[in-house]
Amino acid sequence: MVIPVKSEASSSVSEFVNPLSEPCVMVIFGASGDLTKRLLVPSLYNLACDDLLSPNFAVLGTGRSKLSNEAFRSSMASETTGLRAFHTRHEFDEVVSDELLARFYFESANIDVEDFTALKKTVQALDKKYQAGGNILFYFAMAPRFFGTLCENLHKAGFQEGIGWKRIIVEKPFGTNLQSALALNEEILQYWKEEQIYRVDHYLGKETVQNLLAFRFSNGMFEPLWNKHHIDNIQFNVCEAVDVQGRGGYYDQSGVLRDMMQNHMFQMLSYICMEPPGSFEADSIRNEKAKLLESVRIFADDEVPENVVRGQYGPAYDAHGDVVQSGYREEADVDPQSKTETFAAAKLHIDNLRWQGVPIYLRSGKALWKRSTEIVIEFKKPPETLFKGTGVQNLTSNRLVFHIQPFQGIDLLFQAKTPGPTMQLQGVDMSFNYGEAFKSSRYTGYEVMLYACSRGDATLFSRGDLVEAAWRIAQPLLDHWEVASAPEFPNYTRNSWGPKSAYELLEKDGRRWFEVVTPDVLEESPLFEGADPLLLSAVILALRPMTVAPGETIIRQGEVSTEMYFICRGEVDVLDLKGEIVNQLQDGQFFGEVALLLTTARTADVRAKTLCDLFVLSQNDFKRILRDHPQFAKKILQVAKDRYDLALSVNEFMTPRSDA
Ligand code: BG6
């Protein structure tokens, strides 16, 4: 298993010193592309800053452009499109950067045996100069259609010969369906051995994903609970706020199933659900991952619609119904009649002894109202009879939430008795926040992969059989969608929480998506923008879920209500004195914040336009939080003044209401 990159602050936890990456010449195909500048070079730079990069190391960039070594180095260093722009450290270190880039070279080459034979001579010269021991790391940062030819011609040019190891890192996507993945594996393995091939899935480079294994297997308390006897369901959310970002040509041939689920989400699924490996050796882990994916039920054609739903985003509109952002079908290089899914939700089944009967829900999409990747383990509820006759209405399940990104942490949600003479429960949280616990620099995720590959550790890379197993699960969905009539696309608006069908998928099982409100979501409200993380966490815990039927009034003009609302899913109309709609709010938006600060009559009606899932924060809970954390009260009053023009005194503001 890979040794994680050191944090910037020196670690007092362990005396263990990470060894250097192994000497090698790294040959990058497609070196003038985006991946090299944005991710590979910043990662090499991070390794160099952390003293993990071997001095016996050089980079040979190659591609069709004609570039001198100098021109290549300066484009990699550039302030706008190079390392100075894309590095992830707190401070930029000129010395390390200069020293690293001085080891960069470029040679123009076509993908043919003749040019590769010339390239081999350059690699040999660099090998000699840097004493790299004959080790060569090839990085394919090119379109997948070239992978086969690259493998063939590198082999024919004799790159396998001589001392030292030769390894190939292959970027995704690895195939576009089961058949093409099988064919690509066969083509590559005709010339190279499986142990020389390192297939990238950048999710495996994320610290929070690597931590899934550490969490499961280094904490003895969870393993006995990690099965169908104690876990009710597992939810994987990989939701993106971005749209296709100018990659319409690629995305329209792909869709979210190929782009996110079949690779990134299935990787996380296997980490969460696999059996404990015999050791942290690469193949020991990869064997368990493959076994797990092979246990996922392959759907028959008629099982697909009841277990999988899909969506495509349409435009975003303003309150007058005018388009403010275009929909997917209007994106550049996208077919105006496109049937490609930009959202999918699925219910998978793992047919093994550990997980039989535990539904595994996956949800992913683009142009959603927030970016958030998390995994929620929902435990079974205890029997409620014990609480009969007490003030406790119903119990909520314990949940373990892995926040993968952008917020990084782990929450364990449970219930505690609220102080007082009667038995009342309140949801509370044990929370671990990566940023607070480890003050390290941000990493790209690629440094750990480059480092691991140089050391011959394939744990973080996909093996051929794993990729094929993942495609086997996805293939019936692709086949079904190819011929079945698509739902009425577009079926969700931009910046919303996806199509209705995704909710129905769980509701028909009597379950709901567990919506995670993270501090960055709360900060969307002006009241909480820039607030202290402690305050934000306390507020998140005090949020109560509420469902409102279409047409129901949530806030009535003239009435005094003391709650703030947050729309998780749904749409509301805001109506003025004359009953005219003056605003429409939807997923991810807040309303009624002033009621947290001031007890006064409402100035507008707010009515649910669709079924709404809301989170509610009451003034009493808010004041309680501020009494518990008086250090934040002053700041909130300043915000009330600056953003809502409300001049309040601390005393008036903090006094609990008499009916509390
Ligand atoms: C890539 C997909 O593999 O992953 C993109 O091609 C997607 O469409 C990206 O946006 C998401 O990665 P991350 O690290 O931002 O979650």
XYZ file of C-alpha atoms and ligand atoms in Angstrom:
676
model
C 0.000 0.000 0.000
C 1.111 3.510 -0.743
C 2.690 5.640 1.905
C 0.770 8.905 1.927
C 2.541 12.103 1.016
C 3.923 13.860 4.070
C 2.121 16.873 5.456
C 3.867 20.231 5.276
C 4.011 20.399 9.043
C 6.483 17.796 10.236
C 4.754 14.732 11.575
C 5.248 13.888 15.208
C 3.067 10.807 14.827
C 5.620 8.474 13.364
C 9.342 8.166 13.105
C 8.914 6.396 9.796
C 10.719 8.199 6.971
C 9.139 7.817 3.551
C 11.618 6.509 0.974
C 12.278 8.498 -2.198
C 10.525 7.703 -5.446
C 12.613 5.292 -7.506
C 15.027 6.672 -10.124
C 13.490 6.810 -13.595
C 12.986 8.712 -16.821
C 9.326 9.653 -17.133
C 8.171 9.875 -20.739
C 4.911 11.813 -21.116
C 2.906 11.303 -24.311
C 0.669 14.324 -24.875
C 2.997 16.505 -22.798
C 1.707 19.811 -24.137
C -1.871 18.988 -23.047
C -3.842 20.199 -20.087
C -3.324 17.193 -17.833
C 0.448 17.656 -17.802
C 0.269 21.313 -16.816
C -2.637 21.152 -14.410
C -1.915 17.922 -12.602
C 1.277 16.074 -13.478
C 3.770 18.912 -13.111
C 2.171 20.296 -9.900
C 2.269 16.747 -8.500
C 5.955 16.288 -9.323
C 6.568 19.684 -7.779
C 4.721 18.622 -4.572
C 6.831 15.467 -4.406
C 9.963 17.574 -4.832
C 8.840 20.019 -2.109
C 8.206 17.084 0.228
C 11.670 15.639 -0.507
C 10.117 12.531 -2.014
C 11.347 12.851 -5.577
C 14.503 10.996 -6.446
C 17.378 13.169 -7.722
C 17.860 10.470 -10.388
C 14.781 11.549 -12.243
C 14.048 13.375 -15.508
C 10.987 14.079 -17.636
C 10.919 13.694 -21.389
C 7.815 15.329 -22.833
C 6.751 14.273 -26.271
C 4.073 15.144 -28.764
C 3.700 16.410 -32.295
C 4.503 20.048 -31.463
C 7.998 21.283 -32.228
C 9.307 22.602 -28.942
C 12.810 23.207 -27.668
C 13.675 22.058 -24.162
C 13.719 25.710 -23.114
C 10.299 26.450 -24.594
C 8.865 23.334 -22.926
C 10.305 24.324 -19.545
C 9.015 27.856 -19.717
C 5.525 26.744 -20.762
C 5.480 24.329 -17.796
C 6.545 27.140 -15.446
C 4.119 29.749 -16.818
C 2.308 32.096 -14.483
C -0.940 31.767 -16.371
C -0.976 28.239 -17.746
C 1.802 26.452 -15.896
C 3.129 25.557 -12.479
C 2.991 29.072 -11.059
C -0.748 29.079 -11.802
C -1.612 25.500 -10.847
C 0.631 24.653 -7.889
C -1.279 23.748 -4.715
C 1.172 24.854 -1.997
C 0.603 27.760 0.342
C 3.836 29.348 -0.931
C 5.554 28.920 -4.281
C 9.167 27.767 -3.970
C 11.221 29.130 -6.898
C 14.293 27.094 -6.024
C 12.459 23.770 -6.020
C 10.573 24.693 -9.175
C 13.740 25.738 -11.069
C 15.583 22.655 -9.946
C 12.687 20.415 -11.039
C 12.053 22.041 -14.414
C 15.759 21.954 -15.262
C 15.226 18.177 -15.489
C 12.508 18.557 -18.159
C 13.214 17.842 -21.855
C 11.079 17.713 -24.972
C 11.265 15.761 -28.193
C 8.784 15.948 -31.015
C 7.534 12.523 -32.177
C 4.727 10.876 -34.080
C 3.300 7.641 -32.749
C 5.326 5.431 -35.075
C 8.182 2.972 -34.737
C 10.672 5.229 -36.507
C 10.118 8.209 -34.202
C 9.972 5.958 -31.172
C 13.317 4.438 -32.107
C 14.790 7.952 -32.096
C 12.998 8.682 -28.825
C 14.621 5.615 -27.313
C 18.059 7.081 -27.960
C 17.111 10.268 -26.105
C 15.712 8.242 -23.215
C 18.959 6.264 -23.061
C 20.988 9.481 -22.989
C 18.840 10.874 -20.170
C 19.054 7.587 -18.344
C 22.818 7.834 -18.476
C 22.917 11.491 -17.466
C 20.568 11.023 -14.492
C 21.656 7.474 -13.634
C 18.077 6.263 -13.693
C 19.052 2.583 -13.785
C 17.191 1.881 -17.026
C 13.809 2.513 -15.356
C 11.218 4.129 -17.623
C 7.754 5.341 -16.667
C 5.550 5.992 -19.701
C 2.567 8.255 -19.084
C -0.234 8.132 -21.675
C -1.858 11.558 -21.346
C -3.554 11.139 -24.708
C -6.940 10.184 -26.095
C -7.704 6.480 -25.426
C -7.878 5.661 -29.139
C -4.066 5.925 -29.223
C -3.378 3.567 -26.284
C -3.175 0.388 -28.356
C -0.871 1.880 -31.001
C 1.345 3.440 -28.343
C 1.770 0.062 -26.657
C 2.499 -1.685 -29.919
C 5.039 0.820 -31.210
C 6.839 1.234 -27.900
C 7.253 -2.513 -27.889
C 8.420 -2.598 -31.512
C 10.915 0.201 -30.881
C 12.525 -2.069 -28.284
C 11.655 -0.136 -25.145
C 11.158 -3.376 -23.219
C 14.810 -4.303 -23.636
C 17.654 -3.671 -21.232
C 17.932 -3.423 -17.493
C 15.457 -1.653 -15.218
C 11.679 -1.646 -14.985
C 9.317 -0.292 -17.647
C 5.832 0.775 -16.528
C 2.919 2.426 -18.295
C 0.355 4.725 -16.689
C -2.851 4.779 -18.716
C -5.349 7.593 -18.204
C -9.093 7.007 -18.210
C -11.493 6.306 -19.827
C -10.527 2.677 -20.188
C -12.943 1.600 -22.903
C -16.406 2.944 -23.569
C -18.261 -0.307 -22.875
C -17.513 -3.898 -21.921
C -16.556 -4.952 -25.415
C -14.125 -2.086 -26.030
C -12.556 -2.514 -22.574
C -11.989 -6.228 -23.277
C -10.497 -5.391 -26.669
C -8.224 -2.693 -25.243
C -6.993 -4.983 -22.473
C -6.263 -7.660 -25.032
C -4.397 -5.251 -27.294
C -2.234 -3.836 -24.504
C -1.505 -7.214 -22.960
C -0.327 -8.529 -26.307
C 2.817 -6.419 -25.871
C 3.073 -5.699 -22.144
C 2.466 -7.649 -18.942
C -0.446 -6.816 -16.627
C 1.985 -5.858 -13.834
C 3.488 -3.194 -16.123
C 0.121 -1.476 -16.669
C -1.129 1.143 -14.205
C -4.707 2.247 -15.034
C -5.544 5.574 -13.414
C -8.737 6.380 -11.563
C -8.022 9.708 -9.942
C -10.556 9.051 -7.153
C -8.136 6.488 -5.748
C -5.600 9.289 -5.335
C -7.916 11.290 -3.076
C -6.887 11.214 0.574
C -10.492 10.846 1.708
C -10.975 7.818 -0.563
C -7.745 6.191 0.608
C -8.920 6.838 4.138
C -11.952 4.595 3.562
C -9.669 1.576 3.808
C -7.731 3.002 6.737
C -10.981 3.772 8.536
C -12.526 0.354 7.979
C -9.540 -1.762 8.811
C -7.716 0.212 11.480
C -10.749 0.820 13.711
C -11.915 -2.454 15.217
C -15.220 -1.086 16.481
C -16.896 -0.845 13.068
C -16.105 -4.203 11.481
C -18.583 -6.227 13.595
C -21.349 -3.823 12.488
C -20.345 -3.746 8.825
C -22.962 -6.103 7.420
C -26.627 -6.745 6.620
C -27.472 -7.360 10.289
C -26.734 -3.777 11.294
C -26.712 -1.664 8.148
C -30.010 -0.711 6.546
C -28.696 0.886 3.357
C -25.686 2.683 1.900
C -25.844 5.843 -0.212
C -23.165 7.178 -2.538
C -23.566 10.747 -3.758
C -21.219 12.257 -6.294
C -22.932 15.479 -7.202
C -21.345 18.206 -9.275
C -22.384 21.825 -9.638
C -20.385 22.222 -12.857
C -21.884 21.499 -16.260
C -19.977 19.827 -19.101
C -17.519 22.754 -19.135
C -16.889 22.851 -22.868
C -16.380 19.065 -23.087
C -19.699 18.506 -24.862
C -18.096 16.481 -27.670
C -16.676 13.946 -25.240
C -19.557 14.005 -22.781
C -22.297 13.460 -25.330
C -20.673 10.133 -26.217
C -20.233 9.293 -22.567
C -22.889 10.350 -20.028
C -22.705 10.083 -16.287
C -22.814 6.292 -16.133
C -19.553 6.001 -18.065
C -18.022 9.244 -16.815
C -18.554 8.846 -13.058
C -20.378 5.710 -11.973
C -18.671 2.858 -13.758
C -15.254 4.091 -12.605
C -15.093 6.506 -9.659
C -18.239 5.405 -7.855
C -17.632 1.688 -8.271
C -14.128 2.175 -6.859
C -15.574 3.739 -3.720
C -18.274 1.083 -3.593
C -15.688 -1.651 -3.579
C -13.644 0.026 -0.822
C -16.726 0.383 1.369
C -18.154 -3.079 0.782
C -15.232 -5.444 0.087
C -14.058 -8.107 2.530
C -10.932 -7.353 4.602
C -7.846 -8.113 2.501
C -5.146 -10.477 3.769
C -2.639 -7.612 3.697
C -2.214 -4.136 2.264
C -0.313 -5.569 -0.708
C -1.696 -4.336 -4.043
C -3.064 -7.643 -5.247
C -4.483 -8.596 -1.921
C -6.641 -5.442 -1.997
C -7.380 -5.692 -5.692
C -8.507 -9.317 -5.362
C -11.088 -8.280 -2.774
C -12.256 -5.370 -4.912
C -12.696 -7.650 -7.897
C -14.606 -10.203 -5.789
C -16.918 -7.494 -4.560
C -17.670 -6.114 -8.022
C -18.299 -9.644 -9.238
C -20.939 -10.006 -6.506
C -22.911 -6.990 -7.691
C -26.073 -8.229 -9.370
C -26.053 -7.891 -13.156
C -29.483 -6.637 -14.138
C -31.638 -8.379 -16.691
C -33.043 -5.939 -19.235
C -36.465 -5.683 -17.561
C -34.853 -5.009 -14.151
C -33.119 -1.853 -15.364
C -36.066 0.608 -15.279
C -37.111 -0.364 -11.757
C -33.566 0.026 -10.409
C -32.028 2.851 -12.400
C -33.294 6.305 -13.396
C -31.646 8.962 -15.511
C -31.913 12.670 -16.125
C -30.663 15.476 -18.314
C -30.426 19.107 -17.256
C -32.452 21.803 -18.921
C -31.975 25.562 -18.764
C -32.140 27.663 -15.616
C -34.879 30.329 -15.608
C -35.349 33.562 -13.705
C -38.585 34.547 -11.903
C -40.050 35.856 -15.197
C -39.476 32.553 -16.944
C -36.554 33.850 -19.011
C -33.623 31.537 -19.620
C -30.582 32.635 -17.631
C -28.349 29.621 -18.344
C -28.770 27.229 -21.226
C -29.564 23.539 -20.890
C -27.455 20.536 -21.851
C -28.837 20.262 -25.382
C -27.718 23.832 -26.075
C -24.117 23.181 -24.983
C -21.400 23.365 -27.653
C -20.805 20.067 -29.490
C -23.904 18.429 -27.998
C -26.610 16.950 -30.220
C -29.711 19.190 -29.844
C -31.797 15.985 -29.576
C -29.277 14.277 -27.293
C -30.465 11.321 -25.202
C -27.271 11.353 -23.114
C -27.859 11.283 -19.372
C -26.231 13.982 -17.254
C -27.707 12.464 -14.101
C -28.353 8.923 -12.930
C -29.486 7.248 -9.744
C -29.320 3.521 -9.209
C -30.166 0.904 -6.655
C -27.633 -1.920 -6.716
C -27.657 -5.244 -4.913
C -24.645 -7.136 -3.663
C -25.408 -10.824 -3.672
C -23.018 -12.080 -1.042
C -23.340 -13.220 2.554
C -22.334 -9.871 4.007
C -24.635 -7.593 2.014
C -27.546 -9.616 0.738
C -30.716 -7.508 1.021
C -28.935 -4.208 1.771
C -29.782 -1.694 -0.963
C -26.877 0.320 -2.288
C -28.044 3.625 -3.719
C -25.878 5.699 -6.068
C -26.605 9.195 -7.321
C -24.489 11.394 -9.569
C -25.087 14.280 -11.902
C -23.893 17.526 -13.408
C -25.333 21.054 -13.063
C -26.784 20.276 -9.628
C -27.199 22.924 -6.943
C -24.142 21.914 -5.005
C -20.917 20.026 -5.370
C -20.684 17.310 -2.825
C -19.368 13.801 -2.666
C -20.280 11.744 0.325
C -21.012 8.209 1.402
C -23.723 7.638 3.981
C -23.933 4.389 5.944
C -27.371 4.221 7.496
C -27.659 1.774 10.377
C -30.795 -0.093 11.365
C -33.026 1.550 13.951
C -33.326 0.040 17.422
C -36.821 -1.048 18.541
C -38.888 1.980 19.531
C -41.085 0.240 22.109
C -38.697 1.092 24.915
C -39.520 4.765 24.467
C -43.288 4.252 24.515
C -44.933 6.658 26.931
C -42.019 9.116 26.800
C -41.874 12.328 24.820
C -39.894 10.559 22.111
C -42.023 10.273 18.969
C -39.717 8.210 16.820
C -36.089 7.296 16.635
C -33.815 8.254 13.799
C -31.150 5.916 12.510
C -27.493 6.281 13.341
C -25.549 7.408 10.335
C -21.910 7.403 9.484
C -21.122 9.977 6.837
C -17.861 10.061 4.890
C -17.467 13.513 3.364
C -15.147 12.985 0.414
C -15.178 16.523 -1.063
C -15.215 19.495 -1.062
C -15.766 19.310 2.680
C -13.509 16.532 3.957
C -14.356 14.733 7.137
C -16.359 12.033 8.857
C -19.530 12.452 10.939
C -21.143 9.943 13.227
C -24.716 10.990 13.880
C -26.517 9.650 16.924
C -29.138 10.729 19.432
C -28.692 12.116 22.896
C -31.085 13.029 25.666
C -31.689 16.762 25.824
C -31.070 18.195 29.299
C -34.267 18.480 31.346
C -36.646 16.463 33.480
C -38.331 14.554 30.633
C -37.010 12.034 28.110
C -36.482 13.983 24.899
C -33.951 13.196 22.196
C -31.938 15.350 19.884
C -29.667 14.399 17.002
C -26.021 15.111 17.789
C -22.818 14.587 15.909
C -19.283 13.362 16.451
C -17.350 15.122 13.798
C -13.877 14.794 12.355
C -12.701 17.535 10.029
C -9.652 16.809 7.862
C -8.721 20.457 7.476
C -8.622 20.987 11.225
C -6.922 17.722 12.112
C -4.191 17.826 9.479
C -3.000 21.233 8.442
C -1.307 19.943 5.339
C -1.237 21.507 1.876
C -3.796 20.563 -0.680
C -2.613 17.838 -3.048
C -3.759 17.105 -6.572
C -4.160 13.374 -5.892
C -1.692 12.546 -8.659
C 1.463 12.780 -6.556
C 0.569 9.670 -4.619
C -0.062 7.807 -7.885
C 3.202 8.870 -9.534
C 5.089 8.066 -6.387
C 3.395 4.675 -6.009
C 3.932 3.727 -9.628
C 7.634 4.564 -9.422
C 7.867 2.237 -6.449
C 5.974 -0.547 -8.200
C 2.947 -0.276 -5.923
C -0.200 -0.851 -7.964
C -2.710 -0.585 -5.100
C -4.118 2.709 -6.324
C -4.487 1.546 -9.916
C -7.152 -0.569 -11.533
C -6.317 -4.056 -12.673
C -7.722 -5.260 -16.006
C -10.211 -7.690 -14.432
C -11.539 -4.936 -12.138
C -12.214 -2.628 -15.042
C -13.975 -5.443 -16.864
C -16.059 -6.346 -13.791
C -17.178 -2.716 -13.515
C -18.190 -2.629 -17.190
C -20.136 -5.885 -16.729
C -22.352 -4.132 -14.173
C -22.820 -1.040 -16.350
C -23.349 -2.793 -19.683
C -27.029 -3.862 -19.244
C -27.883 -0.257 -18.382
C -26.150 1.014 -21.511
C -27.878 -1.649 -23.605
C -31.279 -0.867 -22.164
C -30.906 2.876 -22.659
C -29.716 2.386 -26.205
C -33.086 1.013 -27.268
C -35.590 2.100 -24.595
C -37.336 5.392 -25.165
C -35.631 8.073 -23.097
C -37.585 9.897 -20.418
C -38.885 13.306 -21.412
C -35.520 15.106 -21.510
C -34.620 17.611 -20.125
C -36.171 16.496 -16.849
C -34.387 18.647 -14.305
C -33.470 22.287 -14.282
C -29.938 23.454 -13.866
C -28.896 24.137 -10.285
C -31.605 21.846 -8.917
C -31.286 18.536 -7.097
C -31.960 16.337 -10.128
C -35.102 14.683 -11.509
C -38.096 13.670 -9.413
C -37.575 10.040 -10.374
C -34.397 9.927 -8.243
C -36.516 10.586 -5.147
C -39.146 8.102 -6.175
C -36.492 5.413 -6.524
C -35.929 5.534 -2.752
C -39.409 6.548 -1.686
C -40.881 3.358 -3.101
C -38.569 1.500 -0.697
C -39.788 3.685 2.187
C -36.422 5.486 2.305
C -35.042 8.909 1.453
C -31.749 10.275 0.280
C -29.934 11.495 3.327
C -29.275 15.100 2.424
C -26.056 16.398 3.839
C -25.917 20.077 4.689
C -22.285 21.098 4.890
C -20.830 24.395 6.123
C -20.290 25.638 2.559
C -24.016 25.204 1.881
C -24.971 27.248 4.936
C -22.538 29.937 3.917
C -24.675 30.564 0.826
C -26.980 32.516 3.136
C -25.682 36.073 3.750
C -26.357 35.532 7.447
C -23.761 32.773 7.639
C -21.287 33.815 4.986
C -17.777 33.624 6.450
C -19.107 32.419 9.833
C -16.940 30.429 12.209
C -16.930 26.643 11.474
C -18.006 25.905 15.064
C -21.085 28.075 14.686
C -21.887 26.509 11.318
C -21.652 22.966 12.714
C -23.922 23.862 15.630
C -26.479 25.350 13.226
C -26.342 22.288 10.955
C -27.167 20.047 13.895
C -30.126 22.227 14.845
C -31.729 22.009 11.370
C -34.982 20.061 11.356
C -36.337 18.426 8.200
C -39.856 19.342 7.046
C -41.887 18.326 3.993
C -44.481 20.654 2.469
C -47.117 19.678 -0.093
C -47.571 21.678 -3.318
C -49.842 24.717 -2.791
C -49.267 24.860 0.975
C -48.332 28.231 2.454
C -45.086 28.140 4.412
C -44.931 31.773 5.482
C -48.013 33.992 5.687
C -47.909 37.779 5.453
C -48.642 39.537 8.730
C -48.062 36.451 10.848
C -45.183 36.259 13.253
C -43.178 33.126 12.659
C -39.655 32.690 13.865
C -38.014 30.243 11.490
C -35.516 30.342 8.692
C -35.989 27.850 5.843
C -33.581 26.158 3.521
C -34.871 24.407 0.380
C -33.196 21.098 -0.141
C -35.505 20.071 -2.938
C -38.516 21.825 -4.465
C -39.674 25.235 -5.585
C -41.475 28.014 -3.723
C -43.178 31.199 -4.915
C -42.731 34.447 -3.029
C -45.889 36.604 -3.289
C -46.272 40.308 -2.554
C -49.200 42.135 -0.892
C -51.275 41.868 -4.054
C -50.619 38.171 -4.351
C -48.303 38.631 -7.353
C -45.348 36.290 -7.654
C -42.250 38.418 -7.125
C -39.661 35.715 -6.774
C -39.182 31.999 -7.119
C -36.748 30.043 -5.043
C -35.551 26.513 -5.515
C -33.132 23.801 -4.376
C -30.214 25.201 -2.416
C -31.804 28.578 -1.550
C -32.770 30.127 1.798
C -35.643 32.301 2.924
C -36.910 33.903 6.133
C -33.512 34.508 7.757
C -34.627 37.800 9.335
C -36.966 35.833 11.611
C -33.901 34.419 13.332
C -32.860 37.907 14.298
C -36.095 39.738 14.907
C -39.601 38.746 15.996
C -41.724 40.630 13.535
C -44.624 40.116 11.141
C -43.733 38.542 7.772
C -43.880 40.854 4.800
C -44.599 38.291 2.080
C -46.310 34.979 1.512
C -44.139 32.036 0.598
C -45.994 29.132 -0.992
C -44.753 25.719 -2.090
C -45.001 25.380 -5.836
C -43.937 21.727 -5.820
C -43.432 19.147 -3.120
C -40.688 20.669 -0.948
C -38.127 19.110 1.324
C -37.015 21.870 3.643
C -34.679 22.280 6.552
C -35.901 24.625 9.259
C -33.916 26.520 11.872
C -35.927 28.082 14.690
C -35.084 31.342 16.413
C -35.028 29.555 19.763
C -32.474 27.034 18.559
C -30.427 29.813 17.016
C -30.439 31.825 20.228
C -29.585 28.714 22.219
C -26.566 28.175 19.977
C -25.474 31.770 20.479
C -25.894 31.491 24.239
C -23.688 28.381 24.141
C -21.173 30.226 21.943
C -21.451 33.882 23.035
C -18.266 34.706 21.126
C -20.298 34.620 17.878
C -23.202 36.818 18.995
C -21.449 40.117 18.325
C -20.437 39.048 14.853
C -24.006 37.985 13.998
C -25.334 41.340 15.168
C -22.828 43.074 12.947
C -24.006 40.924 10.040
C -27.636 41.823 10.926
C -26.693 45.483 10.681
C -24.564 45.293 7.539
C -26.627 42.863 5.479
C -30.197 43.257 6.801
C -30.044 46.806 8.178
C -31.219 45.656 11.625
C -29.773 47.382 14.680
C -30.187 44.977 17.599
C -28.758 44.951 21.091
C -27.147 41.811 22.473
C -29.598 41.656 25.388
C -32.705 42.010 23.312
C -31.381 39.499 20.829
C -30.234 36.773 23.199
C -33.244 36.700 25.536
C -35.226 33.504 25.010
C -38.857 33.957 24.071
C -41.287 33.456 26.945
C -43.013 30.538 25.183
C -39.710 28.725 24.616
C -13.692 13.107 -14.327
C -14.882 13.310 -15.226
O -13.246 11.781 -14.388
O -14.054 13.386 -12.989
C -15.431 14.713 -15.087
O -14.516 13.071 -16.567
C -15.730 15.010 -13.630
O -16.615 14.873 -15.862
C -14.504 14.710 -12.793
O -16.078 16.375 -13.525
C -14.837 14.845 -11.315
O -13.654 14.750 -10.579
P -13.522 15.477 -9.166
O -12.174 15.086 -8.689
O -13.715 16.943 -9.418
O -14.640 14.926 -8.346
